[in-house]
Coordinates of N, CA and C in Angstrom, one line a residue:
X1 N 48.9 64.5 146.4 CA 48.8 64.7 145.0 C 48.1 63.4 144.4
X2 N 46.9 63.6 143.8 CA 46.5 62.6 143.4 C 46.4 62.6 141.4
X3 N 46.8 61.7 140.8 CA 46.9 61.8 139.6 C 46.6 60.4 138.8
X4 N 46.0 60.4 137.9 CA 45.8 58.7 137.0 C 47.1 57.9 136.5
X5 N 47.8 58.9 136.2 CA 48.9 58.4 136.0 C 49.5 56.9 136.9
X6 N 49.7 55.7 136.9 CA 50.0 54.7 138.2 C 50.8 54.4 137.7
X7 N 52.0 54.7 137.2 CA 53.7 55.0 137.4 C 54.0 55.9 138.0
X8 N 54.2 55.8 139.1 CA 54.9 56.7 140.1 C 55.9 56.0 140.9
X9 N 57.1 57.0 140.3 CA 58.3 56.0 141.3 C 59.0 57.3 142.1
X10 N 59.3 57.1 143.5 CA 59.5 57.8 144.9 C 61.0 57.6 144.8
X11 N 61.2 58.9 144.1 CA 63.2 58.9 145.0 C 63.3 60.1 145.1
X12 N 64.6 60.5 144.9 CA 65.4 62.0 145.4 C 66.1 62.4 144.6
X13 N 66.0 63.7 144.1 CA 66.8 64.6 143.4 C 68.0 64.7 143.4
X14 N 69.2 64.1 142.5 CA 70.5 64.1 142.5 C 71.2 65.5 142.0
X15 N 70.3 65.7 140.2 CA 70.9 66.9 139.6 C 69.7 67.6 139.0
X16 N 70.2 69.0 139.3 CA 69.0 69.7 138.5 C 70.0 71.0 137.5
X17 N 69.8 70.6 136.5 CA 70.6 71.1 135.3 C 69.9 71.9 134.4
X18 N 69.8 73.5 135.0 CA 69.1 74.3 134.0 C 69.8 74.9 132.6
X19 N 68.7 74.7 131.2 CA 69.7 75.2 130.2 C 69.1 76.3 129.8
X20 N 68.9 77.2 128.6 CA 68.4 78.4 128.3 C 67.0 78.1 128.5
X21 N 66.0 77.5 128.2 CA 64.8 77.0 128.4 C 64.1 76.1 129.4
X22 N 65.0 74.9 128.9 CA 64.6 73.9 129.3 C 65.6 73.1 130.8
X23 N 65.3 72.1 131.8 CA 65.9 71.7 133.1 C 65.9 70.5 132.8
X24 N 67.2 69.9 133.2 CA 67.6 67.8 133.2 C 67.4 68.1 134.6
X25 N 65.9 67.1 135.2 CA 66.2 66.8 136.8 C 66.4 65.7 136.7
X26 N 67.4 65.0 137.5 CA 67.7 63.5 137.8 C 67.2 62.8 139.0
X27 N 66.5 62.0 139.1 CA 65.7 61.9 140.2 C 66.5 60.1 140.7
X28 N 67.4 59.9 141.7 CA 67.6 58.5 142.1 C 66.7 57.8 142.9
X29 N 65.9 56.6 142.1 CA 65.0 56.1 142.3 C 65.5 54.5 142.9
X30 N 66.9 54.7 143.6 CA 66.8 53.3 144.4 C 67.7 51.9 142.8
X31 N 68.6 51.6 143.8 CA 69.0 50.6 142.9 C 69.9 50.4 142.0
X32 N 70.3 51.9 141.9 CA 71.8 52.4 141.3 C 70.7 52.5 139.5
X33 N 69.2 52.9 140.1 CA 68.5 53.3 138.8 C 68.6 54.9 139.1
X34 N 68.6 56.0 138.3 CA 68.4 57.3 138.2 C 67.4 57.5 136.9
X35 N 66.3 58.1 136.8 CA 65.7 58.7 136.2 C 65.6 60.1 136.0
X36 N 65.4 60.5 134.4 CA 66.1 61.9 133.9 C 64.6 62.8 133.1
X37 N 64.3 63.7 133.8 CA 63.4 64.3 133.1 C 63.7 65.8 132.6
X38 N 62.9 66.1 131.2 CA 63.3 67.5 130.8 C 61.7 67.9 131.3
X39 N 62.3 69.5 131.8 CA 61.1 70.2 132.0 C 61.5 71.5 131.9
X40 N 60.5 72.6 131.6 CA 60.9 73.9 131.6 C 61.7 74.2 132.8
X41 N 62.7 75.2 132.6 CA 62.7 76.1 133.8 C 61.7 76.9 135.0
X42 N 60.9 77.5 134.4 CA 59.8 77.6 134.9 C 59.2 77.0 135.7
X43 N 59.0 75.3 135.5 CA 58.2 73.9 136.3 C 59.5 73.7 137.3
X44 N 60.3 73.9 136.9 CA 62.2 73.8 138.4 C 61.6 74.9 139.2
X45 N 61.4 76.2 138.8 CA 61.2 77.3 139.5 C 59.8 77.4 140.2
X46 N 59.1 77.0 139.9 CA 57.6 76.7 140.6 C 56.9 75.9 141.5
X47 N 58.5 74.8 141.2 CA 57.9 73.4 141.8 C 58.9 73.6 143.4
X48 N 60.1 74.7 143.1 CA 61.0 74.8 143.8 C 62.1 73.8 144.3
X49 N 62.5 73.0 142.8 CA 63.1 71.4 143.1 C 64.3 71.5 143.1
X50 N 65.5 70.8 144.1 CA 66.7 70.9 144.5 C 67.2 69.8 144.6
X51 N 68.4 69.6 144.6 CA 69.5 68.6 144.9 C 68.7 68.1 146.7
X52 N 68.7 66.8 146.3 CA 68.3 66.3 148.1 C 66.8 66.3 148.6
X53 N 66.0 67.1 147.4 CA 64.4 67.1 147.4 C 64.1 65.8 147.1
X54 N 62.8 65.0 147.6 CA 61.8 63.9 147.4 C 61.4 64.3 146.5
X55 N 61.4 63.5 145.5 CA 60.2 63.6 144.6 C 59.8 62.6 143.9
X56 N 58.5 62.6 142.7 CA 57.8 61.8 142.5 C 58.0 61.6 140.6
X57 N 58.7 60.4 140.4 CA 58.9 60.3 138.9 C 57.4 59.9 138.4
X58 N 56.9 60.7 137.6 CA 55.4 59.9 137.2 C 55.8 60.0 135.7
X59 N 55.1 58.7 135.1 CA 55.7 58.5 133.6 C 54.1 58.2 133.2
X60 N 53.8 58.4 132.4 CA 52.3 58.6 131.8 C 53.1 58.0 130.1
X61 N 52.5 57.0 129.5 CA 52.5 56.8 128.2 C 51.9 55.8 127.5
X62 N 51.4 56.1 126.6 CA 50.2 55.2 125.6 C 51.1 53.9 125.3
X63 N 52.4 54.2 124.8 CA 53.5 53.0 124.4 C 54.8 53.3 125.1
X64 N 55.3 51.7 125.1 CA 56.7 51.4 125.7 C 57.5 50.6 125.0
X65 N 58.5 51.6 124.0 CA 59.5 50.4 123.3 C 60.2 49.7 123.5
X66 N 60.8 48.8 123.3 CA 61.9 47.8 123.6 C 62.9 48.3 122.5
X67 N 64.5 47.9 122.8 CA 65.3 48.0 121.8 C 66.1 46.9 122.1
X68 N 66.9 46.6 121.2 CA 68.2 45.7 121.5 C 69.3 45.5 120.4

C-alpha cells in the first residue's frame, strides 16, 4: 500500500465496535498508546478488520492542536 500520507503507525487491532452506521477500531500501537478511529461500517466490512488484525494507523492532517 503505498500512500502520501507519512504518518503511518503499525499496530494491532484491540476493538472493533460497530454502531448503526458508523465503527470505533482501536488499533494498539505499542507503548500502552492505543489509537481510535471512526469509520463506516461498510470500510470494517470491506477491509475485513478484526480483533488481532495488523494494521496501519495513517493520520493525514493540514493541522495539529495542542491543549492544556
Amino acid at each position: 500500500m503505498k500512500l502520501s500520507a507519512r504518518n503511518q503507525i503499525k499496530g494491532k487491532i484491540v476493538e472493533v465496535h460497530k454502531g448503526q452506521t458508523t465503527a470505533h477500531v482501536r488499533i494498539d500501537v505499542g507503548h500502552g498508546v492505543t489509537i481510535t478511529s471512526s469509520v463506516t461500517n461498510e470500510a470494517v466490512d470491506d477491509l475485513k478488520l478484526k480483533v488481532g488484525d495488523e494494521a496501519v494507523a495513517v493520520i493525514k492532517a493540514s493541522d495539529v492542536m495542542i491543549g492544556k
